[in-house]
Tab-separated table of C-alpha atoms and ligand atoms in Angstrom:
chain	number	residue	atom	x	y	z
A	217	UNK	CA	-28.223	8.985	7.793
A	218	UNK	CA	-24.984	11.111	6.690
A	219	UNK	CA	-23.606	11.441	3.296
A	220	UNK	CA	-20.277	11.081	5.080
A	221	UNK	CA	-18.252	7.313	4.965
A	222	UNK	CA	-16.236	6.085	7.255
A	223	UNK	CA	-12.996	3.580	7.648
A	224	UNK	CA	-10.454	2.922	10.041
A	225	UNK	CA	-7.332	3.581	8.046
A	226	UNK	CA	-7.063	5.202	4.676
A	227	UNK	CA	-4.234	5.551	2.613
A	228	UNK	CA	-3.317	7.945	0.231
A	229	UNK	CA	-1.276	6.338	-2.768
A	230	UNK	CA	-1.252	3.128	-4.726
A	231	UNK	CA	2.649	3.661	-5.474
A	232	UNK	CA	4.844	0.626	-3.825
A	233	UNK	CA	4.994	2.407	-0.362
A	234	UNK	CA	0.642	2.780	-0.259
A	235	UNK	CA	-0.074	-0.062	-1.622
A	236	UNK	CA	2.943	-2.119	1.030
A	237	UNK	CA	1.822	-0.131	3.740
A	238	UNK	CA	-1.867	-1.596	2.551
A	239	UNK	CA	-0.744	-5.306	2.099
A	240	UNK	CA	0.214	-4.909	5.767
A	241	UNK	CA	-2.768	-3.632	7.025
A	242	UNK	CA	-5.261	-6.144	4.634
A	243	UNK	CA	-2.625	-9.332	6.040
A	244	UNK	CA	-3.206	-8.052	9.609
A	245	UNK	CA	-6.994	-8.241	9.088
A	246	UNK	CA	-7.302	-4.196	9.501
A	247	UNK	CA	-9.971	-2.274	7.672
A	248	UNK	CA	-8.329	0.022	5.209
A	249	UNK	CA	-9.077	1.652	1.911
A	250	UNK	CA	-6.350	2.928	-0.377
A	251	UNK	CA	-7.286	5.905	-2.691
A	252	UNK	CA	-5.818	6.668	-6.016
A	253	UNK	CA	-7.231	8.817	-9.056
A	254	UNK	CA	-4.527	6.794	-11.268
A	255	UNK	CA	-3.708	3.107	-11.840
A	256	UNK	CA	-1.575	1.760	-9.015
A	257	UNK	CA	2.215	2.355	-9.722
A	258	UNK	CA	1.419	5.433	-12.241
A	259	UNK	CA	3.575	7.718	-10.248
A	260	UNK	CA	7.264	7.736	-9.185
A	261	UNK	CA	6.633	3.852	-8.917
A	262	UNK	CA	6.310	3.746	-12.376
A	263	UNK	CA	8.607	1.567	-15.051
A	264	UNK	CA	10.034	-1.460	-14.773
A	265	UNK	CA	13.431	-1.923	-13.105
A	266	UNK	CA	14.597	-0.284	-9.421
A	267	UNK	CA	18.270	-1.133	-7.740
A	268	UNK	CA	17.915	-3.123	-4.175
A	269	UNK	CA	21.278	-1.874	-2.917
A	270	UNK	CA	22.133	-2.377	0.271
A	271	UNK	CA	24.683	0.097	0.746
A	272	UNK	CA	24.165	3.885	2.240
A	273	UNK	CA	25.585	6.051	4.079
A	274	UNK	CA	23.600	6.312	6.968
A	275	UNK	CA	23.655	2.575	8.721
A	276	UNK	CA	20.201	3.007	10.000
A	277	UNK	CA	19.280	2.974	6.022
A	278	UNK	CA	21.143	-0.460	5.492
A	279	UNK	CA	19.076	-2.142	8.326
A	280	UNK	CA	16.348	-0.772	6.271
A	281	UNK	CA	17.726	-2.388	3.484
A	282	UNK	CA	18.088	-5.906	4.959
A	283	UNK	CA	14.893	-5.237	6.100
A	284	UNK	CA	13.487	-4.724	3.280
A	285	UNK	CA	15.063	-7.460	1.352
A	286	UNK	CA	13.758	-9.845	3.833
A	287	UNK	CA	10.011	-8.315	3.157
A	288	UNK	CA	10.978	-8.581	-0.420
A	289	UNK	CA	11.680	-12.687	-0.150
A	290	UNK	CA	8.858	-12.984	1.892
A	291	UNK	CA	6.663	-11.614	-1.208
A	292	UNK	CA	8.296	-13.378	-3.627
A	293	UNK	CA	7.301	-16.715	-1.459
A	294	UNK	CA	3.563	-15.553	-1.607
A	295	UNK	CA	3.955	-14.933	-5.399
A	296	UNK	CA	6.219	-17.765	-6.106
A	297	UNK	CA	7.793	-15.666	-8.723
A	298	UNK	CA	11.564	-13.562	-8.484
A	299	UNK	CA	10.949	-10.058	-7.492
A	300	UNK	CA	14.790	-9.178	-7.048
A	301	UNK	CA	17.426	-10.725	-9.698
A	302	UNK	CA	20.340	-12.418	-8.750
A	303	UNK	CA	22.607	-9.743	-10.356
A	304	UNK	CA	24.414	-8.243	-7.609
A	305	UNK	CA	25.381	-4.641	-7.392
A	306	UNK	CA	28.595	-3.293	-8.233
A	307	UNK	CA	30.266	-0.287	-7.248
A	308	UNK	CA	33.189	2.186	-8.483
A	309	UNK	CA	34.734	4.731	-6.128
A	310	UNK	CA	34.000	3.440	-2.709
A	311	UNK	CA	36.896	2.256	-0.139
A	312	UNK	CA	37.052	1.038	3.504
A	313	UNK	CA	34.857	4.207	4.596
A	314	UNK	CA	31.853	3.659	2.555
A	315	UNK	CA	30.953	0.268	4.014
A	316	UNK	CA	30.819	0.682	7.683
A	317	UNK	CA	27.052	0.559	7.972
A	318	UNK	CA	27.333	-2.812	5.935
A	319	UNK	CA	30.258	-3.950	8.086
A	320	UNK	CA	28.271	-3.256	11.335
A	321	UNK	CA	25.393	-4.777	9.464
A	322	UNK	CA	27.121	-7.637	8.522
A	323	UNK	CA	25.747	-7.573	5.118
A	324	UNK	CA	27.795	-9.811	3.134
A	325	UNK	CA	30.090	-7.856	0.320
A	326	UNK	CA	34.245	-7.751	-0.970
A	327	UNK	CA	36.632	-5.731	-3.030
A	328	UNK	CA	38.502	-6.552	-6.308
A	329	UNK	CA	41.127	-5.698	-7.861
A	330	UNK	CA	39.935	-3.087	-10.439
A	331	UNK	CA	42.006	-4.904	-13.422
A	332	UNK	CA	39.432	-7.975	-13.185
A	333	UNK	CA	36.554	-5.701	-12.956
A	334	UNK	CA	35.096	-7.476	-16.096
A	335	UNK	CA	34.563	-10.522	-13.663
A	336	UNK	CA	31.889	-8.673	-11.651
A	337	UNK	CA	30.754	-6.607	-14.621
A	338	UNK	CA	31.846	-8.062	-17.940
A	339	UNK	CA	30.161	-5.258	-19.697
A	340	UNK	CA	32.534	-2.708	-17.697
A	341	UNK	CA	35.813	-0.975	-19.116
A	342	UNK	CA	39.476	-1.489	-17.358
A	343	UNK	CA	39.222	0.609	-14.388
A	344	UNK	CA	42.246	2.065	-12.206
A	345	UNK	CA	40.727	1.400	-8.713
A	346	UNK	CA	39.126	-1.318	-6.431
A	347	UNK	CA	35.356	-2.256	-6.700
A	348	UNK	CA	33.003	-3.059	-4.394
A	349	UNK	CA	30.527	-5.994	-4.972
A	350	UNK	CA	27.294	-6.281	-3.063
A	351	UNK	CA	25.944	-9.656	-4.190
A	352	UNK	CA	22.980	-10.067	-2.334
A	353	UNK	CA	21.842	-6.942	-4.538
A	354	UNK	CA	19.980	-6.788	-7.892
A	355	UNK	CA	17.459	-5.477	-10.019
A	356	UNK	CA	14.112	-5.557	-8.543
A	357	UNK	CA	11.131	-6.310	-10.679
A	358	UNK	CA	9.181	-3.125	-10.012
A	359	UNK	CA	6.058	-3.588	-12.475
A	360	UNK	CA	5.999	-6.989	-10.937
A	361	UNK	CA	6.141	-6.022	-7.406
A	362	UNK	CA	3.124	-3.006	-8.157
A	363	UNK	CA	0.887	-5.597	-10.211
A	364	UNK	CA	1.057	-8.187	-7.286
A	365	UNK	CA	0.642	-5.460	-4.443
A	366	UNK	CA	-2.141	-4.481	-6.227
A	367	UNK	CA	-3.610	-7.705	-6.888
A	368	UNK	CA	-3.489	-8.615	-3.124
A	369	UNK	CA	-5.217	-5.187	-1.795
A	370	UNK	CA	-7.380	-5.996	-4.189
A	371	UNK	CA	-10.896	-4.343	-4.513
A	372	UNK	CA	-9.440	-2.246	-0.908
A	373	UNK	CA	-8.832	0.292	-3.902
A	374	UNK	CA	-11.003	3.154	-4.735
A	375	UNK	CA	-10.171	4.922	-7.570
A	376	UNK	CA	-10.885	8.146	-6.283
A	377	UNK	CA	-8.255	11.638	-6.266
A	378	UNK	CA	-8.284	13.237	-2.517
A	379	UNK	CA	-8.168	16.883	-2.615
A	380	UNK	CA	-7.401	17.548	0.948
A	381	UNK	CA	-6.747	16.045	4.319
A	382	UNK	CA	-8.154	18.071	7.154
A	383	UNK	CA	-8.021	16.985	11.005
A	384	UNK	CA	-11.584	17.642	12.009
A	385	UNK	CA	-12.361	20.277	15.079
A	386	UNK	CA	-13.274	17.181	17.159
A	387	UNK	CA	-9.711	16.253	16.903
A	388	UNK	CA	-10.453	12.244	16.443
A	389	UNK	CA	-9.111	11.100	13.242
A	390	UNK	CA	-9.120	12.456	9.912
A	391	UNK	CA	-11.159	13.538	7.581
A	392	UNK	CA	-10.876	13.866	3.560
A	393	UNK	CA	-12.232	15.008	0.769
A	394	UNK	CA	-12.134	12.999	-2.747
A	395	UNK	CA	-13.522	12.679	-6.020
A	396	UNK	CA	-15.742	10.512	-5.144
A	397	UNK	CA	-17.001	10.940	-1.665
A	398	UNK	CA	-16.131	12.291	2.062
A	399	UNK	CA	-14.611	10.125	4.119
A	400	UNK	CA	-13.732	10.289	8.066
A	401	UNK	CA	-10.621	7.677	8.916
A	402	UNK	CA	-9.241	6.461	12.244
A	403	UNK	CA	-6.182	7.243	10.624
A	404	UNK	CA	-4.695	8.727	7.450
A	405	UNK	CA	-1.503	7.060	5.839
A	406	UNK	CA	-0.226	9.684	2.933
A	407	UNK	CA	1.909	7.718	0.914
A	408	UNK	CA	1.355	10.305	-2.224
A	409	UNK	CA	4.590	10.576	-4.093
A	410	UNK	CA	5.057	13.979	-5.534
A	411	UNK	CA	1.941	15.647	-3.739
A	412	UNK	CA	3.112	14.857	-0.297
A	413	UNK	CA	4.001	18.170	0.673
A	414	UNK	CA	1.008	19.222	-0.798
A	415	UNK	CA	-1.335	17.183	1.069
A	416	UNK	CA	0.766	17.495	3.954
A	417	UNK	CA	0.570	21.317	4.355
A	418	UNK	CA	-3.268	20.852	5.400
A	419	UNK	CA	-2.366	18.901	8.137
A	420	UNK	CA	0.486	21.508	9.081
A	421	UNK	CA	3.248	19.305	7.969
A	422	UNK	CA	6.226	20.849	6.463
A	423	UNK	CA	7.824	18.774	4.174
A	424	UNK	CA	10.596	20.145	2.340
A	425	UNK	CA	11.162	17.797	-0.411
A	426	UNK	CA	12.585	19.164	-3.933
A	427	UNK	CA	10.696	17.998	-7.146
A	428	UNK	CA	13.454	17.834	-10.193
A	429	UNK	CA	13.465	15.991	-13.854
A	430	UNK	CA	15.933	13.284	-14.513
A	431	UNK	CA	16.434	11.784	-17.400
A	432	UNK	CA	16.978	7.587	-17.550
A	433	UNK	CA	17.788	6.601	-21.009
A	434	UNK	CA	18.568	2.584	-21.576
A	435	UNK	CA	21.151	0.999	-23.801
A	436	UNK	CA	21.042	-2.408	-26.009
A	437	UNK	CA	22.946	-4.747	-24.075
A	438	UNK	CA	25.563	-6.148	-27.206
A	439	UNK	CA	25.341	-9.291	-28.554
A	440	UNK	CA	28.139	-10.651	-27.449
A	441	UNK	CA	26.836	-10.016	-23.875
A	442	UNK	CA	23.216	-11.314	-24.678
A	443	UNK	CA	22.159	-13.535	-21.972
A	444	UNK	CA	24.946	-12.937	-19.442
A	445	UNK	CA	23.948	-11.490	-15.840
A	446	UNK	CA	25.115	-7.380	-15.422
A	447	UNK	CA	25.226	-6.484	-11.905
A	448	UNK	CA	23.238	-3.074	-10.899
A	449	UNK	CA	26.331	-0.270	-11.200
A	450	UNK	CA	26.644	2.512	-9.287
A	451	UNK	CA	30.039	4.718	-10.588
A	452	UNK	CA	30.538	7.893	-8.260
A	453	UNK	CA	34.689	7.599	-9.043
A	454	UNK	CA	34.412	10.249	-11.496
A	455	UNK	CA	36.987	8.303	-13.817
A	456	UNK	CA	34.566	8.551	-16.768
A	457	UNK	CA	33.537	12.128	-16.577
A	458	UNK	CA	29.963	11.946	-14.759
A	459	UNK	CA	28.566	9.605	-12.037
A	460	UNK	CA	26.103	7.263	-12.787
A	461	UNK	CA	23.676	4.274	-11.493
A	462	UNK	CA	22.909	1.487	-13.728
A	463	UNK	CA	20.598	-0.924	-13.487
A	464	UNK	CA	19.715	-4.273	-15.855
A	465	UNK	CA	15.786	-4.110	-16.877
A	466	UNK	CA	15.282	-7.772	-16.259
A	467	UNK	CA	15.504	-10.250	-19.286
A	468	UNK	CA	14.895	-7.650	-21.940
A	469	UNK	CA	18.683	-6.989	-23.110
A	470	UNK	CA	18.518	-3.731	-22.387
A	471	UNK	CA	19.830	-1.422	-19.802
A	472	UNK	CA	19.451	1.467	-18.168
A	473	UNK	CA	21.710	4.132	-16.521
A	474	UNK	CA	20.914	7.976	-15.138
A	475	UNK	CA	23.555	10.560	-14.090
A	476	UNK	CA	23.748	10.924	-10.021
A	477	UNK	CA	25.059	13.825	-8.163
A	478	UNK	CA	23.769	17.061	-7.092
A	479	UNK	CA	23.473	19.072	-10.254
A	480	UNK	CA	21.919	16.528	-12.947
A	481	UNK	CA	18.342	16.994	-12.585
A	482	UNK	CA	16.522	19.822	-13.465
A	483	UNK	CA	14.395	21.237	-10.671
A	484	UNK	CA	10.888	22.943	-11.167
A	485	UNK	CA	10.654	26.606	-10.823
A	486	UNK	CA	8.059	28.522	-8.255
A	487	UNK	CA	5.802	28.218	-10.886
A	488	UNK	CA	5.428	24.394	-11.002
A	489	UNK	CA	7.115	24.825	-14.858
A	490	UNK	CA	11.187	24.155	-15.921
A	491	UNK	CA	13.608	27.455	-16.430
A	492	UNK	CA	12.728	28.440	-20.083
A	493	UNK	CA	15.854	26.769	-22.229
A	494	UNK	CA	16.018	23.393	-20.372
A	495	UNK	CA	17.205	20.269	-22.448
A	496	UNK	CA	16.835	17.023	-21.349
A	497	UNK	CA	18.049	15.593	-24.564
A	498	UNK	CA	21.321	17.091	-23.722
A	499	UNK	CA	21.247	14.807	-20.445
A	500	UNK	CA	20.746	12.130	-21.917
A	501	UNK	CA	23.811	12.792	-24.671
A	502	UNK	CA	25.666	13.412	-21.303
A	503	UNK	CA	25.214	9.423	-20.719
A	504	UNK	CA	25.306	8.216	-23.493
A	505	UNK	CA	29.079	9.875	-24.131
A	506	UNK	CA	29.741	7.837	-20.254
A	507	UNK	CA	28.207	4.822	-21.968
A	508	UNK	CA	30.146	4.908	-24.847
A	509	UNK	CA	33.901	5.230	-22.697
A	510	UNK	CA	32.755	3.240	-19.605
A	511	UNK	CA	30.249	0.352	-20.717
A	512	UNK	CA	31.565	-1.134	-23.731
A	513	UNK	CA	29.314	-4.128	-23.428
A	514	UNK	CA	26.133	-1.580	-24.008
A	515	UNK	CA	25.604	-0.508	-27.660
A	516	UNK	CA	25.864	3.721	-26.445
A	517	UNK	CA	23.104	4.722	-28.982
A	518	UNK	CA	20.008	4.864	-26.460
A	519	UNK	CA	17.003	2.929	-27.255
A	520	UNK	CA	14.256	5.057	-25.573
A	521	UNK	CA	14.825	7.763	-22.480
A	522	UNK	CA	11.916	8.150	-19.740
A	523	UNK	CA	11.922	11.383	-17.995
A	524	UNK	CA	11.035	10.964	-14.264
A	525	UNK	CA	10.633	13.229	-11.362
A	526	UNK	CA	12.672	12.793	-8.345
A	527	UNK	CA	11.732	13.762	-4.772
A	528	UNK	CA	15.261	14.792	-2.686
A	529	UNK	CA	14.652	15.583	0.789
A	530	UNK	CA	17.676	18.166	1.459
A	531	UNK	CA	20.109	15.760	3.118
A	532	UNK	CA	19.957	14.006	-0.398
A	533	UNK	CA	19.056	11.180	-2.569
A	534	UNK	CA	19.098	8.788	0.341
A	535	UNK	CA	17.305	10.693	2.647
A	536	UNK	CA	13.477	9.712	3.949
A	537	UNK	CA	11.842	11.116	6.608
A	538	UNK	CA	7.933	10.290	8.128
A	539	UNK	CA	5.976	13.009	9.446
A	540	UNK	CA	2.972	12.196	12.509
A	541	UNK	CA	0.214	13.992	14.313
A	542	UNK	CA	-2.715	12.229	15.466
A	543	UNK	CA	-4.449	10.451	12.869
A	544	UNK	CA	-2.164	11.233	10.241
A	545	UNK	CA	1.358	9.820	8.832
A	546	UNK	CA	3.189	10.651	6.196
A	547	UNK	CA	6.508	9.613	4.591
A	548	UNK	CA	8.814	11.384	1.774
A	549	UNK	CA	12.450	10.692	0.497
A	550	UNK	CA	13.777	8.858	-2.274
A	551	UNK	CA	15.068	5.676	-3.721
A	552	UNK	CA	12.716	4.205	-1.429
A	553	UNK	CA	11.406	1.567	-3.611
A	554	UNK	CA	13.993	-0.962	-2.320
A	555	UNK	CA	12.954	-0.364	1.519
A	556	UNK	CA	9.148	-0.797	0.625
A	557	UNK	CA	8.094	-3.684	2.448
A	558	UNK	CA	9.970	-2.668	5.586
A	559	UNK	CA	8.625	0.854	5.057
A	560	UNK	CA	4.954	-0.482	4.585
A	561	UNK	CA	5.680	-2.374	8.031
A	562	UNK	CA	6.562	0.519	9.778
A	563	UNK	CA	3.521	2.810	8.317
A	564	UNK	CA	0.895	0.293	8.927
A	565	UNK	CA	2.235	0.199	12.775
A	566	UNK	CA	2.372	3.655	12.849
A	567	UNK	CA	-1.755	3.938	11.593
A	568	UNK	CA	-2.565	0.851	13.983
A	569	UNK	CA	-0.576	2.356	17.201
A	570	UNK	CA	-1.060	6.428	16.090
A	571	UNK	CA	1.993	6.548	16.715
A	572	UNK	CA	5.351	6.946	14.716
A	573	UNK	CA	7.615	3.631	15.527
A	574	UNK	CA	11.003	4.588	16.705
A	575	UNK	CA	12.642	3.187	13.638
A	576	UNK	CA	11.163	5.716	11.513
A	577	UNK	CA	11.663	8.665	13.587
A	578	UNK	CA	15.548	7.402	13.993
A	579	UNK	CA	16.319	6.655	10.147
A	580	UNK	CA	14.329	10.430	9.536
A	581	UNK	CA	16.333	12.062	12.292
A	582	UNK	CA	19.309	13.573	9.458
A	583	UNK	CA	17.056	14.159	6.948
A	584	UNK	CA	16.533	17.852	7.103
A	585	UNK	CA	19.957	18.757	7.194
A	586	UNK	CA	21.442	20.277	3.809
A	587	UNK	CA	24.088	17.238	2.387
B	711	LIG	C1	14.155	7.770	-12.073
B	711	LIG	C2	13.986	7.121	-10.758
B	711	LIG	C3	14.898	6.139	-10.362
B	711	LIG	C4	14.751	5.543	-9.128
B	711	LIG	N1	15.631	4.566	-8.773
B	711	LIG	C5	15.435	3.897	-7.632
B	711	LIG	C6	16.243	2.790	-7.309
B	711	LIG	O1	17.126	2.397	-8.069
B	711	LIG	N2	16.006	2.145	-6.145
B	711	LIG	C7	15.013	2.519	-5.293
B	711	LIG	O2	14.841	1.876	-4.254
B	711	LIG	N3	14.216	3.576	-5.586
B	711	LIG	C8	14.414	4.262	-6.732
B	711	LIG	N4	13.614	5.320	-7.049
B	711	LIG	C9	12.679	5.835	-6.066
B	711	LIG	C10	11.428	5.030	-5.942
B	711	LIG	O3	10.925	4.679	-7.208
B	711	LIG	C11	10.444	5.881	-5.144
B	711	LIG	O4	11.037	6.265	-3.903
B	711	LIG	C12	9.170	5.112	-4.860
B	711	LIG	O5	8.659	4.518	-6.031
B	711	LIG	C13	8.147	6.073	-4.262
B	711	LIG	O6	6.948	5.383	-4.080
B	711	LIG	P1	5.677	6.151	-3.481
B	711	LIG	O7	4.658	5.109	-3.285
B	711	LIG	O8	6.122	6.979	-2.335
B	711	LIG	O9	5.272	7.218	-4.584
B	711	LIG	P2	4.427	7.044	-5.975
B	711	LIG	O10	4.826	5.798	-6.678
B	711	LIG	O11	4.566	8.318	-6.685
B	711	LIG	O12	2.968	6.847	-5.453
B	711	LIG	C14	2.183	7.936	-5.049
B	711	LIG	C15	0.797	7.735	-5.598
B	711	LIG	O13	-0.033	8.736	-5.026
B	711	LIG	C16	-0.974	9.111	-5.984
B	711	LIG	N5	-1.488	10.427	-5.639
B	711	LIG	C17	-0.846	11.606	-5.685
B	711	LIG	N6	-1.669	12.600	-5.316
B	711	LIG	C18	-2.838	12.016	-4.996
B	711	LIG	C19	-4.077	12.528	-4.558
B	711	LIG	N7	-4.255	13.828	-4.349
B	711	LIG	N8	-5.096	11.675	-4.352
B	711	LIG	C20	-4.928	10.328	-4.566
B	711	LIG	N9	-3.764	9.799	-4.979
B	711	LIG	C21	-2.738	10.638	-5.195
B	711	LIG	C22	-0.234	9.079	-7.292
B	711	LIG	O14	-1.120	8.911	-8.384
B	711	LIG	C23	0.691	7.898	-7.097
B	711	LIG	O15	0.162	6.705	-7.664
B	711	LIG	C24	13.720	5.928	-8.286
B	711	LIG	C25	12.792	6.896	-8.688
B	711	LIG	C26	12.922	7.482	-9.915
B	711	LIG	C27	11.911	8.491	-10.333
């Protein structure tokens, strides 16, 4: 008898990429545990609203994208409820240049003139330049998505915290250690949000991401707008004094928008704590004053703020990158809540094969590099 137990594949994480990555494994009949010491989606999948956008910079990432939206329809047929919104995305400050990966992806999208921008986004102020709309974009339903992940891994969750991942001297697999008991896997999917690089370093992965606080306050959608579709917004023209992404949180009226760019979150210091004077209030008066000259249609007075921590791998906010050694994968970036079924594809190949599909390693190739 040992006290140790044992499962094929483990994962580490019941935020949207752990708990995809497990839906994939449980559909393909594998035998797989995910561990979590929180409810599923308490982490950086957390809250109720996420952009699906398909447009990035990197074209690899927008065949993500249209990968992912097709893993997203395929969910929503299982659930028989709307996971993504029919809202499109709009956004300010792009040309010609930005959409080559959707060009070569032939992902469907169009310019107009900036001076009927309040056809795309009727909420929107007269703006000087072109817009682009994406319409197969929207606002995905993240609680949604995490409370029918969830429901279909099922009792495959152990509420348990893991302490450390450690590849054993026999070299087969992986073992961990948890709350609750030690386990030895096949293979060891880290999907942990904000502790990746933690739980990473004992497996000699280096993982560079960059923990900051951003601030996301929402706005009352005014009356006179009640009940009409916004499009998702992303505004890097600059024309209003800050950029910003916006996003519709689904039928409540409200909506919410953060400040994008390199300097508008506040990182952590070396000592896990924020430089002594930081004031998130004071980012969130920095939207609201964009609010207030950009989105007339949104009443600029915030009606609550969450404060969330982003993870930025150093080529940026698009950036994702998956780390493998036998018997263990791992995956960081961010904004990669729209990519998560293609993502939880990819992972539960990579813990089947123990091996790291070529589509990851590609779409990680840049990631490293400073933006
Ligand atoms: C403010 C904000 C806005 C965003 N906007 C967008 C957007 O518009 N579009 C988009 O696509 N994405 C967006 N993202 C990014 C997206 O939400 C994340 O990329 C995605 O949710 C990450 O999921 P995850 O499963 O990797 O991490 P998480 O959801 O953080 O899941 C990790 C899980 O691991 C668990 N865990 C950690 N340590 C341990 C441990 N030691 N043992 C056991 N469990 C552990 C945690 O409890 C957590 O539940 C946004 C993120 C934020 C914060």
């Amino acid at each position: 008898m040992t006290h140790r137990r044992e499962v094929d594949i483990a994962v580490i994480g019941a935020g949207v990429l752990g708990l995809a990555t497990a839906e994939a494994l449980v559909r393909r009949g594998a035998d797989v545990l995910v561990f979590d010491g929180r409810p599923p989606g308490a982490g950086l999948s957390g809250g109720l609203t996420r952009t699906f956008r398909h447009r990035h910079d990197n074209e690899l990432h927008v065949a993500m994208a249209v990968e992912g939206r097709r893993g997203f329809a395929r969910w929503e047929q299982r659930l028989g409820r709307e996971l993504i919104g029919p809202e499109g995305a709009v956004y300010h400050g792009m040309d010609h240049s930005h959409v080559t990966g959707m060009a070569a992806q032939r992902v469907e999208h169009s310019f107009v003139p900036g001076a009927v921008g309040g056809e795309v986004f009727p909420a929107l102020a007269r703006v000087g330049t072109p817009l682009l709309v994406d319409p197969g974009a929207g606002a995905i339903r993240a609680k949604r998505t995490i409370d029918a992940l969830a429901h279909w891994v099922g009792d495959r969750i152990v509420q348990a915290d893991v302490h450390s991942v450690t590849v054993p001297s026999d070299g087969d697999g992986a073992e961990f250690q948890t709350t609750e008991a030690i386990y030895r896997a096949r293979h060891v999917v880290i999907c942990a949000g904000t502790a990746v690089t933690r739980l990473g370093a004992s497996v000699g992965f280096d993982i560079p991401v960059r923990s900051a606080l951003h601030a996301r306050p929402h706005f009352r959608v005014r009356p006179e707008f009640a009940g009409t579709p916004l499009p998702c917004w992303v505004d890097i023209s600059g024309e209003f004094g800050v950029n910003v992404y916006g996003s519709p949180i689904g039928a409540t009226g409200t909506y919410v928008v953060g400040m994008i760019g390199p300097a508008v979150d506040v990182p952590f210091g070396p000592d896990g704590g924020l430089p002594p004077g930081t004031d998130m209030e004071e980012h969130v008066r920095r939207v609201s004053a964009y609010v207030a000259k950009a989105l007339p249609g949104l009443d600029p007075e915030p009606v609550g703020a969450r404060v969330c921590v982003m993870t930025k791998l150093p080529k940026g906010s698009d950036a994702l990158r998956a780390w493998h050694r036998p018997g263990v994968t791992t995956i960081a970036g961010h904004n990669l809540f729209k990519m998560a079924p293609a993502l939880g594809e990819l992972l539960a190949d990579a813990a089947e094969k123990d091996q790291l599909p070529e589509a990851l390693e590609r779409a990680g190739a840049d990631a490293l590099e400073a933006a």
